[in-house]
Short mmCIF file of C-alpha atoms and ligand atoms in Angstrom, two decimals:
data_model
loop_
_atom_site.label_atom_id
_atom_site.label_comp_id
_atom_site.label_asym_id
_atom_site.label_seq_id
_atom_site.Cartn_x
_atom_site.Cartn_y
_atom_site.Cartn_z
CA MET J 579 95.26 -80.96 30.31
CA SER J 580 94.37 -77.35 31.17
CA ASP J 581 92.09 -74.25 30.78
CA SER J 582 91.64 -73.37 26.99
CA LEU J 583 95.40 -70.88 25.94
CA ALA J 584 91.86 -69.13 23.53
CA PRO J 585 91.43 -66.20 26.06
CA GLU J 586 94.92 -65.54 25.93
CA SER J 587 96.35 -66.31 22.38
CA PRO J 588 92.50 -65.73 20.90
CA THR J 589 94.95 -65.25 17.15
CA VAL J 590 95.66 -68.64 16.85
CA ARG J 591 93.33 -70.25 14.86
CA ALA J 592 96.07 -73.98 13.75
CA PHE J 593 98.11 -75.38 16.52
CA ASP J 594 99.41 -79.36 17.05
CA ALA J 595 98.73 -80.66 20.70
CA THR J 596 99.36 -84.25 21.65
CA VAL J 597 96.63 -86.95 22.46
CA ALA J 598 95.81 -86.99 25.80
CA ARG J 599 92.56 -88.08 26.30
CA VAL J 600 90.34 -90.45 24.15
CA ASP J 601 86.78 -91.20 25.23
CA GLY J 602 84.15 -92.24 22.36
CA ARG J 603 84.11 -88.99 20.39
CA SER J 604 84.94 -87.01 23.08
CA VAL J 605 88.88 -86.37 23.11
CA VAL J 606 91.21 -84.14 25.62
CA LEU J 607 94.78 -82.61 24.18
CA ASP J 608 98.08 -81.76 26.67
CA GLU J 609 97.02 -78.19 25.30
CA THR J 610 93.91 -76.21 22.98
CA TYR J 611 93.09 -72.97 21.41
CA PHE J 612 89.87 -74.06 21.08
CA TYR J 613 87.17 -72.66 23.37
CA PRO J 614 84.86 -74.11 25.45
CA GLU J 615 81.58 -72.93 25.56
CA GLY J 616 81.55 -71.01 29.14
CA GLY J 617 80.52 -67.22 30.12
CA GLY J 618 77.97 -66.68 27.57
CA GLN J 619 80.70 -67.30 24.50
CA PRO J 620 79.11 -70.23 22.54
CA ALA J 621 81.36 -73.47 22.25
CA ASP J 622 84.24 -72.16 18.67
CA ARG J 623 83.95 -74.89 15.96
CA GLY J 624 86.44 -75.83 13.68
CA VAL J 625 88.49 -79.29 13.26
CA LEU J 626 90.72 -81.80 15.47
CA GLY J 627 92.55 -84.74 13.58
CA GLY J 628 90.88 -84.23 10.30
CA VAL J 629 87.68 -84.74 12.35
CA ASP J 630 84.98 -81.98 12.70
CA VAL J 631 84.39 -80.40 16.00
CA GLU J 632 80.84 -79.83 17.08
CA HIS J 633 81.51 -78.94 20.68
CA VAL J 634 83.65 -78.39 22.95
CA ARG J 635 82.80 -78.69 26.57
CA SER J 636 85.32 -77.16 30.35
CA GLU J 637 84.75 -80.10 32.63
CA ALA J 638 84.77 -78.91 36.62
CA ASP J 639 88.06 -78.93 36.98
CA GLY J 640 89.08 -76.83 33.96
CA THR J 641 90.00 -79.39 31.96
CA VAL J 642 88.65 -78.69 27.96
CA VAL J 643 86.59 -81.81 26.52
CA HIS J 644 86.41 -81.39 22.84
CA ASP J 645 83.58 -83.60 20.82
CA LEU J 646 83.50 -84.90 17.97
CA ALA J 647 81.08 -85.76 15.18
CA ALA J 648 82.82 -89.08 14.12
CA ASP J 649 84.65 -91.55 16.40
CA PRO J 650 88.22 -91.00 16.04
CA ASP J 651 91.52 -92.63 14.36
CA PHE J 652 93.95 -91.67 16.70
CA GLY J 653 94.69 -92.06 19.85
CA VAL J 654 96.29 -91.41 23.16
CA GLY J 655 99.88 -89.64 22.31
CA ASP J 656 99.83 -89.41 19.44
CA GLU J 657 100.11 -85.76 18.05
CA VAL J 658 97.12 -84.22 16.07
CA THR J 659 96.49 -80.65 14.16
CA GLY J 660 93.44 -78.32 16.18
CA VAL J 661 92.32 -75.69 13.27
CA VAL J 662 89.56 -73.38 15.07
CA ASP J 663 86.94 -71.61 12.46
CA ASP J 664 87.95 -68.49 12.46
CA ASP J 665 84.64 -66.48 11.04
CA PHE J 666 82.93 -68.03 13.65
CA ARG J 667 85.77 -67.18 16.35
CA THR J 668 86.68 -63.61 14.65
CA TYR J 669 82.21 -63.04 14.84
CA CYS J 670 81.99 -64.08 18.73
CA MET J 671 85.37 -61.99 19.59
CA ARG J 672 83.85 -58.94 18.19
CA ALA J 673 81.00 -59.48 19.82
CA HIS J 674 81.93 -60.19 23.43
CA THR J 675 84.52 -57.41 23.00
CA ALA J 676 81.37 -55.04 22.03
CA SER J 677 79.16 -55.62 24.80
CA HIS J 678 82.12 -54.95 26.73
CA VAL J 679 81.78 -51.68 24.95
CA LEU J 680 77.96 -51.56 25.37
CA TYR J 681 77.78 -51.80 29.01
CA GLY J 682 80.76 -49.74 28.63
CA ALA J 683 78.46 -46.94 27.00
CA GLY J 684 75.58 -48.29 29.69
CA ARG J 685 78.00 -46.35 32.48
CA ARG J 686 77.93 -42.83 30.94
CA ILE J 687 74.09 -42.36 31.07
CA PHE J 688 73.33 -44.79 33.44
CA ASP J 689 71.85 -45.26 37.12
CA ASP J 690 72.93 -47.67 39.84
CA LEU J 691 74.32 -50.00 36.73
CA GLY J 692 75.13 -53.42 37.79
CA TYR J 693 76.17 -56.70 35.24
CA GLY J 694 73.87 -58.96 34.58
CA GLY J 695 75.53 -60.99 32.55
CA PHE J 696 75.82 -61.56 29.00
CA ASP J 697 75.13 -63.85 26.19
CA ILE J 698 76.09 -64.65 21.95
CA SER J 699 74.42 -66.18 19.65
CA ALA J 700 75.32 -66.35 15.56
CA GLU J 701 72.58 -63.96 15.14
CA LYS J 702 72.90 -61.38 17.87
CA VAL J 703 73.76 -60.34 21.00
CA ARG J 704 72.43 -59.18 24.40
CA VAL J 705 73.59 -57.52 27.30
CA ASP J 706 71.47 -57.50 30.78
CA PHE J 707 71.69 -54.10 32.77
CA GLU J 708 70.51 -53.82 36.51
CA THR J 709 69.95 -49.96 36.53
CA SER J 710 66.73 -48.07 38.40
CA THR J 711 67.19 -46.17 34.42
CA GLU J 712 64.40 -46.36 32.80
CA VAL J 713 65.75 -47.09 29.42
CA ASP J 714 63.74 -45.40 26.97
CA ASP J 715 64.04 -44.98 22.96
CA GLY J 716 66.24 -41.85 23.66
CA ALA J 717 68.29 -44.19 25.15
CA LEU J 718 68.70 -46.90 23.75
CA VAL J 719 69.95 -44.20 20.90
CA GLU J 720 72.33 -42.84 22.86
CA LEU J 721 74.35 -46.55 23.60
CA GLU J 722 74.99 -47.01 20.09
CA ARG J 723 76.20 -43.58 19.51
CA LEU J 724 77.95 -43.80 22.32
CA VAL J 725 79.59 -47.35 21.08
CA ASN J 726 79.82 -46.30 17.37
CA ARG J 727 82.36 -43.73 18.49
CA ALA J 728 83.62 -46.01 21.06
CA VAL J 729 84.77 -48.16 18.09
CA TRP J 730 85.51 -45.65 16.37
CA ASP J 731 88.28 -43.86 18.46
CA SER J 732 89.90 -47.67 18.46
CA ARG J 733 90.67 -47.45 21.93
CA GLU J 734 92.72 -50.72 22.75
CA VAL J 735 91.68 -53.78 24.16
CA SER J 736 93.35 -55.23 27.38
CA TRP J 737 93.73 -58.52 29.51
CA GLU J 738 95.78 -59.76 32.49
CA GLU J 739 95.13 -61.05 35.88
CA ILE J 740 94.90 -59.21 39.39
CA PRO J 741 94.31 -61.00 42.09
CA VAL J 742 90.69 -61.14 43.17
CA SER J 743 91.41 -58.26 45.91
CA GLU J 744 93.02 -55.64 44.17
CA ALA J 745 89.43 -56.39 41.67
CA ARG J 746 87.57 -56.02 44.01
CA GLU J 747 88.21 -52.79 45.78
CA ARG J 748 88.74 -51.02 42.00
CA GLY J 749 85.49 -50.07 41.96
CA GLU J 750 85.22 -49.93 37.89
CA ILE J 751 85.62 -53.76 37.89
CA ALA J 752 82.23 -54.43 36.31
CA PHE J 753 81.29 -58.40 38.11
CA ASN J 754 79.06 -60.96 37.63
CA VAL J 755 78.62 -64.40 40.06
CA LYS J 756 77.16 -66.14 37.74
CA THR J 757 78.23 -66.05 34.38
CA GLU J 758 81.85 -65.44 35.39
CA GLU J 759 81.32 -68.69 37.98
CA GLY J 760 84.29 -70.41 36.87
CA VAL J 761 87.14 -67.30 36.50
CA PHE J 762 87.21 -66.96 41.18
CA SER J 763 87.90 -70.95 41.02
CA GLU J 764 91.00 -72.52 41.73
CA SER J 765 93.31 -69.22 42.77
CA ASP J 766 92.76 -66.17 43.93
CA THR J 767 93.97 -64.41 40.63
CA VAL J 768 90.95 -63.02 37.91
CA ARG J 769 91.46 -61.81 34.56
CA VAL J 770 90.05 -58.73 34.08
CA VAL J 771 90.07 -57.32 30.55
CA SER J 772 89.82 -53.28 30.10
CA ILE J 773 89.48 -50.87 26.91
CA ASP J 774 91.24 -48.55 27.84
CA GLY J 775 89.79 -45.21 29.69
CA TRP J 776 86.16 -47.32 28.57
CA ASP J 777 85.57 -50.40 30.79
CA TRP J 778 86.92 -53.13 32.80
CA ALA J 779 85.00 -56.16 33.00
CA ALA J 780 86.17 -59.80 34.87
CA CYS J 781 85.87 -61.82 32.06
CA GLY J 782 87.52 -64.94 30.41
CA GLY J 783 86.22 -64.96 27.46
CA THR J 784 88.20 -64.14 23.74
CA HIS J 785 88.75 -60.60 22.67
CA VAL J 786 89.34 -58.81 20.09
CA SER J 787 92.64 -56.35 20.78
CA ASN J 788 91.37 -52.47 19.59
CA THR J 789 88.22 -52.32 19.58
CA VAL J 790 88.32 -50.49 16.00
CA GLU J 791 87.67 -54.31 14.76
CA ILE J 792 84.29 -55.29 16.56
CA GLY J 793 82.48 -53.03 13.20
CA PRO J 794 79.57 -52.15 13.01
CA VAL J 795 77.09 -52.18 16.10
CA GLU J 796 72.96 -52.03 15.33
CA VAL J 797 71.06 -51.88 18.66
CA LEU J 798 68.06 -54.11 18.27
CA GLY J 799 65.91 -53.52 21.09
CA ARG J 800 65.66 -53.38 24.52
CA SER J 801 62.91 -55.89 26.92
CA ASN J 802 62.58 -56.90 30.35
CA PRO J 803 63.82 -60.00 31.50
CA GLY J 804 63.04 -59.58 35.03
CA GLU J 805 62.91 -56.99 38.03
CA GLY J 806 65.17 -53.80 38.41
CA LEU J 807 67.27 -55.67 34.86
CA THR J 808 66.54 -54.32 31.22
CA ARG J 809 68.40 -56.52 28.56
CA VAL J 810 69.04 -54.66 25.48
CA GLU J 811 70.21 -56.80 22.10
CA PHE J 812 72.33 -55.55 19.59
CA ALA J 813 74.34 -57.59 16.24
CA VAL J 814 77.61 -56.89 14.95
CA GLY J 815 79.09 -57.81 11.42
CA ALA J 816 76.95 -58.50 8.25
CA SER J 817 73.12 -58.85 10.71
CA ALA J 818 74.32 -55.06 11.73
CA ILE J 819 74.32 -54.06 8.49
CA ASP J 820 71.67 -56.30 7.18
CA ARG J 821 69.57 -54.83 10.18
CA ARG J 822 70.50 -51.41 9.30
CA ALA J 823 69.74 -51.36 6.08
CA ALA J 824 66.12 -52.93 6.67
CA VAL J 825 65.99 -50.13 9.35
CA ARG J 826 66.23 -46.97 6.61
CA THR J 827 64.48 -49.14 4.42
CA SER J 828 61.57 -48.19 6.69
CA ALA J 829 62.05 -45.64 7.16
CA TYR J 830 62.20 -44.42 3.43
CA GLU J 831 58.93 -45.50 2.87
CA ALA J 832 57.75 -43.60 5.54
CA ALA J 833 58.80 -40.41 4.81
CA ARG J 834 57.56 -41.11 0.99
CA ALA J 835 53.89 -41.76 2.18
CA LEU J 836 53.86 -38.60 3.86
CA GLY J 837 55.03 -36.60 1.84
CA THR J 838 58.47 -35.85 3.92
CA ASN J 839 62.22 -36.43 3.58
CA LEU J 840 64.53 -38.40 6.91
CA ASP J 841 64.61 -35.50 8.44
CA GLY J 842 61.45 -34.48 9.00
CA LEU J 843 59.93 -37.97 9.57
CA GLY J 844 59.33 -37.48 12.60
CA GLU J 845 57.09 -34.17 12.92
CA SER J 846 55.52 -35.42 10.23
CA ALA J 847 53.72 -38.95 10.95
CA ALA J 848 53.32 -37.11 14.97
CA THR J 849 50.76 -34.79 12.96
CA ALA J 850 49.33 -37.57 10.45
CA ALA J 851 48.44 -39.34 13.79
CA ALA J 852 47.14 -36.37 15.35
CA ALA J 853 45.08 -35.47 12.42
CA ARG J 854 44.03 -38.80 12.57
CA GLU J 855 42.94 -39.34 15.51
CA GLU J 856 40.41 -36.01 15.43
CA LEU J 857 38.68 -37.36 11.88
CA GLU J 858 38.12 -40.28 14.67
CA SER J 859 36.40 -38.45 16.78
CA GLU J 860 34.24 -37.03 14.50
CA LEU J 861 33.26 -39.07 12.49
CA ALA J 862 32.41 -41.21 15.67
CA ASP J 863 30.41 -38.14 16.31
CA LEU J 864 29.06 -38.50 13.22
CA LYS J 865 27.30 -41.68 12.78
CA SER J 866 26.65 -41.15 16.02
CA GLU J 867 23.87 -38.27 14.96
CA VAL J 868 22.75 -40.47 12.11
CA LEU J 869 21.83 -42.96 13.60
CA ARG J 870 19.95 -40.79 15.55
CA ALA J 871 18.56 -39.41 12.94
CA ARG J 872 17.17 -42.81 11.30
CA LEU J 873 15.78 -44.02 14.97
CA ASP J 874 13.57 -40.89 15.94
CA ASP J 875 12.56 -41.15 12.27
CA PHE J 876 11.16 -44.60 13.50
CA GLU J 877 6.98 -45.44 13.14
CA THR J 878 5.01 -45.18 15.79
CA VAL J 879 2.96 -48.53 16.35
CA GLU J 880 0.62 -49.24 19.01
CA ARG J 881 1.17 -53.00 20.06
CA ASP J 882 -1.03 -53.91 23.16
CA GLY J 883 -2.41 -50.55 23.89
CA LEU J 884 1.17 -49.87 24.05
CA THR J 885 3.47 -47.45 22.25
CA TRP J 886 6.20 -48.91 20.05
CA ARG J 887 8.07 -47.52 17.88
CA VAL J 888 10.01 -49.41 15.69
CA GLY J 889 12.68 -49.57 12.50
CA ALA J 890 15.71 -50.51 10.67
CA VAL J 891 18.84 -49.24 10.84
CA SER J 892 21.93 -51.39 8.38
CA GLY J 893 25.74 -49.39 8.36
CA PHE J 894 26.10 -50.05 12.87
CA ASP J 895 26.98 -52.89 14.92
CA ALA J 896 24.14 -53.98 17.56
CA ASN J 897 27.03 -52.22 20.51
CA GLU J 898 26.17 -49.10 18.68
CA VAL J 899 22.16 -49.27 17.70
CA GLY J 900 22.19 -50.41 21.44
CA ASP J 901 23.53 -47.64 23.67
CA ALA J 902 21.40 -44.86 21.17
CA ALA J 903 18.19 -46.88 21.35
CA LYS J 904 18.58 -46.22 25.58
CA GLU J 905 19.10 -42.34 24.84
CA ALA J 906 16.17 -42.24 21.81
CA ARG J 907 12.79 -43.74 23.28
CA ASP J 908 12.41 -40.60 25.27
CA GLY J 909 8.32 -40.98 24.81
CA ALA J 910 7.56 -44.28 23.99
CA ASP J 911 7.18 -47.49 26.05
CA VAL J 912 9.40 -49.60 23.99
CA LEU J 913 11.76 -49.54 20.79
CA VAL J 914 12.37 -51.92 18.33
CA ALA J 915 15.39 -51.42 16.24
CA VAL J 916 16.26 -54.23 14.34
CA GLY J 917 19.90 -54.50 11.75
CA GLU J 918 20.61 -54.58 8.71
CA SER J 919 23.50 -56.97 7.81
CA ASP J 920 24.19 -60.79 7.00
CA ALA J 921 23.15 -61.94 9.92
CA PRO J 922 20.10 -59.56 11.53
CA PHE J 923 20.02 -58.37 14.86
CA VAL J 924 17.02 -56.64 17.28
CA VAL J 925 17.89 -54.25 19.95
CA VAL J 926 15.31 -53.73 22.26
CA ALA J 927 14.66 -50.35 24.73
CA SER J 928 11.38 -50.43 26.85
CA ALA J 929 9.97 -48.40 29.69
CA GLY J 930 9.65 -52.68 30.68
CA ASP J 931 5.19 -52.60 30.74
CA ALA J 932 5.82 -54.83 27.64
CA ALA J 933 9.55 -56.47 28.57
CA ALA J 934 12.44 -56.13 26.55
CA GLY J 935 13.87 -59.15 27.51
CA ASP J 936 10.33 -60.71 25.68
CA VAL J 937 10.19 -59.43 23.02
CA VAL J 938 13.39 -59.91 21.75
CA ALA J 939 12.37 -63.91 22.95
CA GLU J 940 8.81 -63.73 21.00
CA VAL J 941 11.62 -62.13 17.58
CA THR J 942 14.08 -64.46 18.26
CA ASP J 943 11.59 -68.36 18.63
CA GLU J 944 9.82 -66.58 15.53
CA PHE J 945 12.83 -66.22 13.36
CA GLY J 946 15.87 -68.06 14.87
CA GLY J 947 18.81 -66.68 16.35
CA GLY J 948 19.36 -66.03 20.28
CA GLY J 949 19.95 -63.39 22.93
CA GLY J 950 18.52 -61.62 25.93
CA GLY J 951 17.95 -59.42 27.58
CA GLY J 952 16.05 -57.11 30.93
CA PRO J 953 12.73 -55.38 31.73
CA THR J 954 14.50 -52.29 30.04
CA PHE J 955 16.53 -53.61 27.52
CA ALA J 956 17.84 -56.95 25.70
CA GLN J 957 19.63 -57.29 22.48
CA GLY J 958 19.64 -61.15 20.07
CA GLY J 959 21.55 -61.42 17.07
CA GLY J 960 21.44 -64.26 14.14
CA LEU J 961 18.01 -63.66 13.32
CA GLY J 962 16.76 -65.80 10.02
CA ALA J 963 14.87 -63.01 7.89
CA PRO J 964 15.55 -59.45 7.06
CA ALA J 965 14.73 -56.60 8.50
CA ASP J 966 11.32 -55.80 6.90
CA GLU J 967 10.17 -59.22 7.17
CA VAL J 968 11.03 -58.68 11.25
CA LEU J 969 9.39 -55.20 11.17
CA ALA J 970 6.22 -56.77 8.79
CA TYR J 971 5.53 -58.59 12.35
CA LEU J 972 6.16 -56.93 14.54
CA CYS J 973 4.28 -53.61 13.27
CA ASP J 974 0.92 -56.39 12.71
ZN1 ZN O 1121 84.50 -60.50 27.81
#
C-alpha cells in the first residue's frame, strides 16, 4: 500500500499489481499507477481486473482506493492488471502542465502574483491568480500569446522531491497550501515541478515531459471568484481547436457585416458604434421636436371656466408624452394628451386649479384602466376606448 506511482511515472498505462484489500467494490493494490482525485486534477478512469474503475481516491494516509463499477471476481493476494484510460490521462497531463505554463505567463505580466489554485474538468481548466493587476482583455490576449509561445519553445518539464525548507527559500516556487495539501504530509520534502526557465510549482499531479506535448491553448475568459482573485479559464486540445474556430467564424461574420476584413474589424466596429450613438441622439432630438409640435397643435377648449388644451398623440410612450406635456402646457390651465396605442393612455399636466389626478380619475371611471397622480401631474393607462372617444368625452 503506497501513494500513487502516477505522478512519478505518468506515461505508464498498464501494470500488474497484487490485491491488498477488497471491501465490496473498493480495492487497494500493493502499488498502483492510477491517479486519485486531488490537487485540482480529476481521478483517472480505466479498468482493473476486467472491471471498470469509476473513481480513484486517496485515504488520509495516502492509500489509494479504486472504486469499481461492479463487484470484483478477484480477492486479496490475486495478481490483477490495471489499465489507465489513455485519452483521459493524456488530456489531464496536457491540461495540468498547461496550467503551470499559464501561471508562468502570469509571472511575466502581473504584479504581486500569488497562486490561488486550479481545477481541471473535461472541457476546460481554470487557474486562479492572486494579483493586484487588473486582468483586462489585453492581458488575456498576452497570456494566451505567451502560453502558446512557451509551448512552441518546447521547454523541458521535470519533477523532483526537495526539502520543504529549500523549496520555501527558493522564492520562485509557487505554493498553494489548499490545493497542495497532502504534498507536505508525512515528510519534510515537497515535489517541485519545473518548466525549464519558465515556472516552478509545488505539485503532486501528472505532467507531460515537454511543453510542446500540450498543443494549442485557447484562453476562454476571466471572472472574479473572490477578493483579490482573478480566475482565468482556458481550453486545451480538441475543445481549444473548436473554440478557436468558433471565434474566427464570429470575427469573419462581423467583418462581413461591417464591409471590412479582420485587420480592420476593431476600427470599423468602433466607427459603427460611434455613428449609431450619434444617430440615436439625433433621433431622440427629432422625436421630441415632433412631439412638442403635436402638443402645440392641440385644440383649446373652455371647460368649467378653465382653458384646456386636449389632443391625441401616437408613436410615443406615456413617459415621453408626460415629460413633454409638463413643458407644453404653457399658458393653458390644463393639458390632456391621450395616447393612441393598443392600450390607450392619458397624460394630464395642470396648473392646479383642476387637479390632474382628478382628471385621470374621471377618465378611468368612464373608460376603465387605472392610474393616478397629484394636482399638477397625473397619468393613467389601459383605457378601454380609442383616443377619439376619450377626446370627444373631454370636449363635451
Ligand atoms: Zn502540476
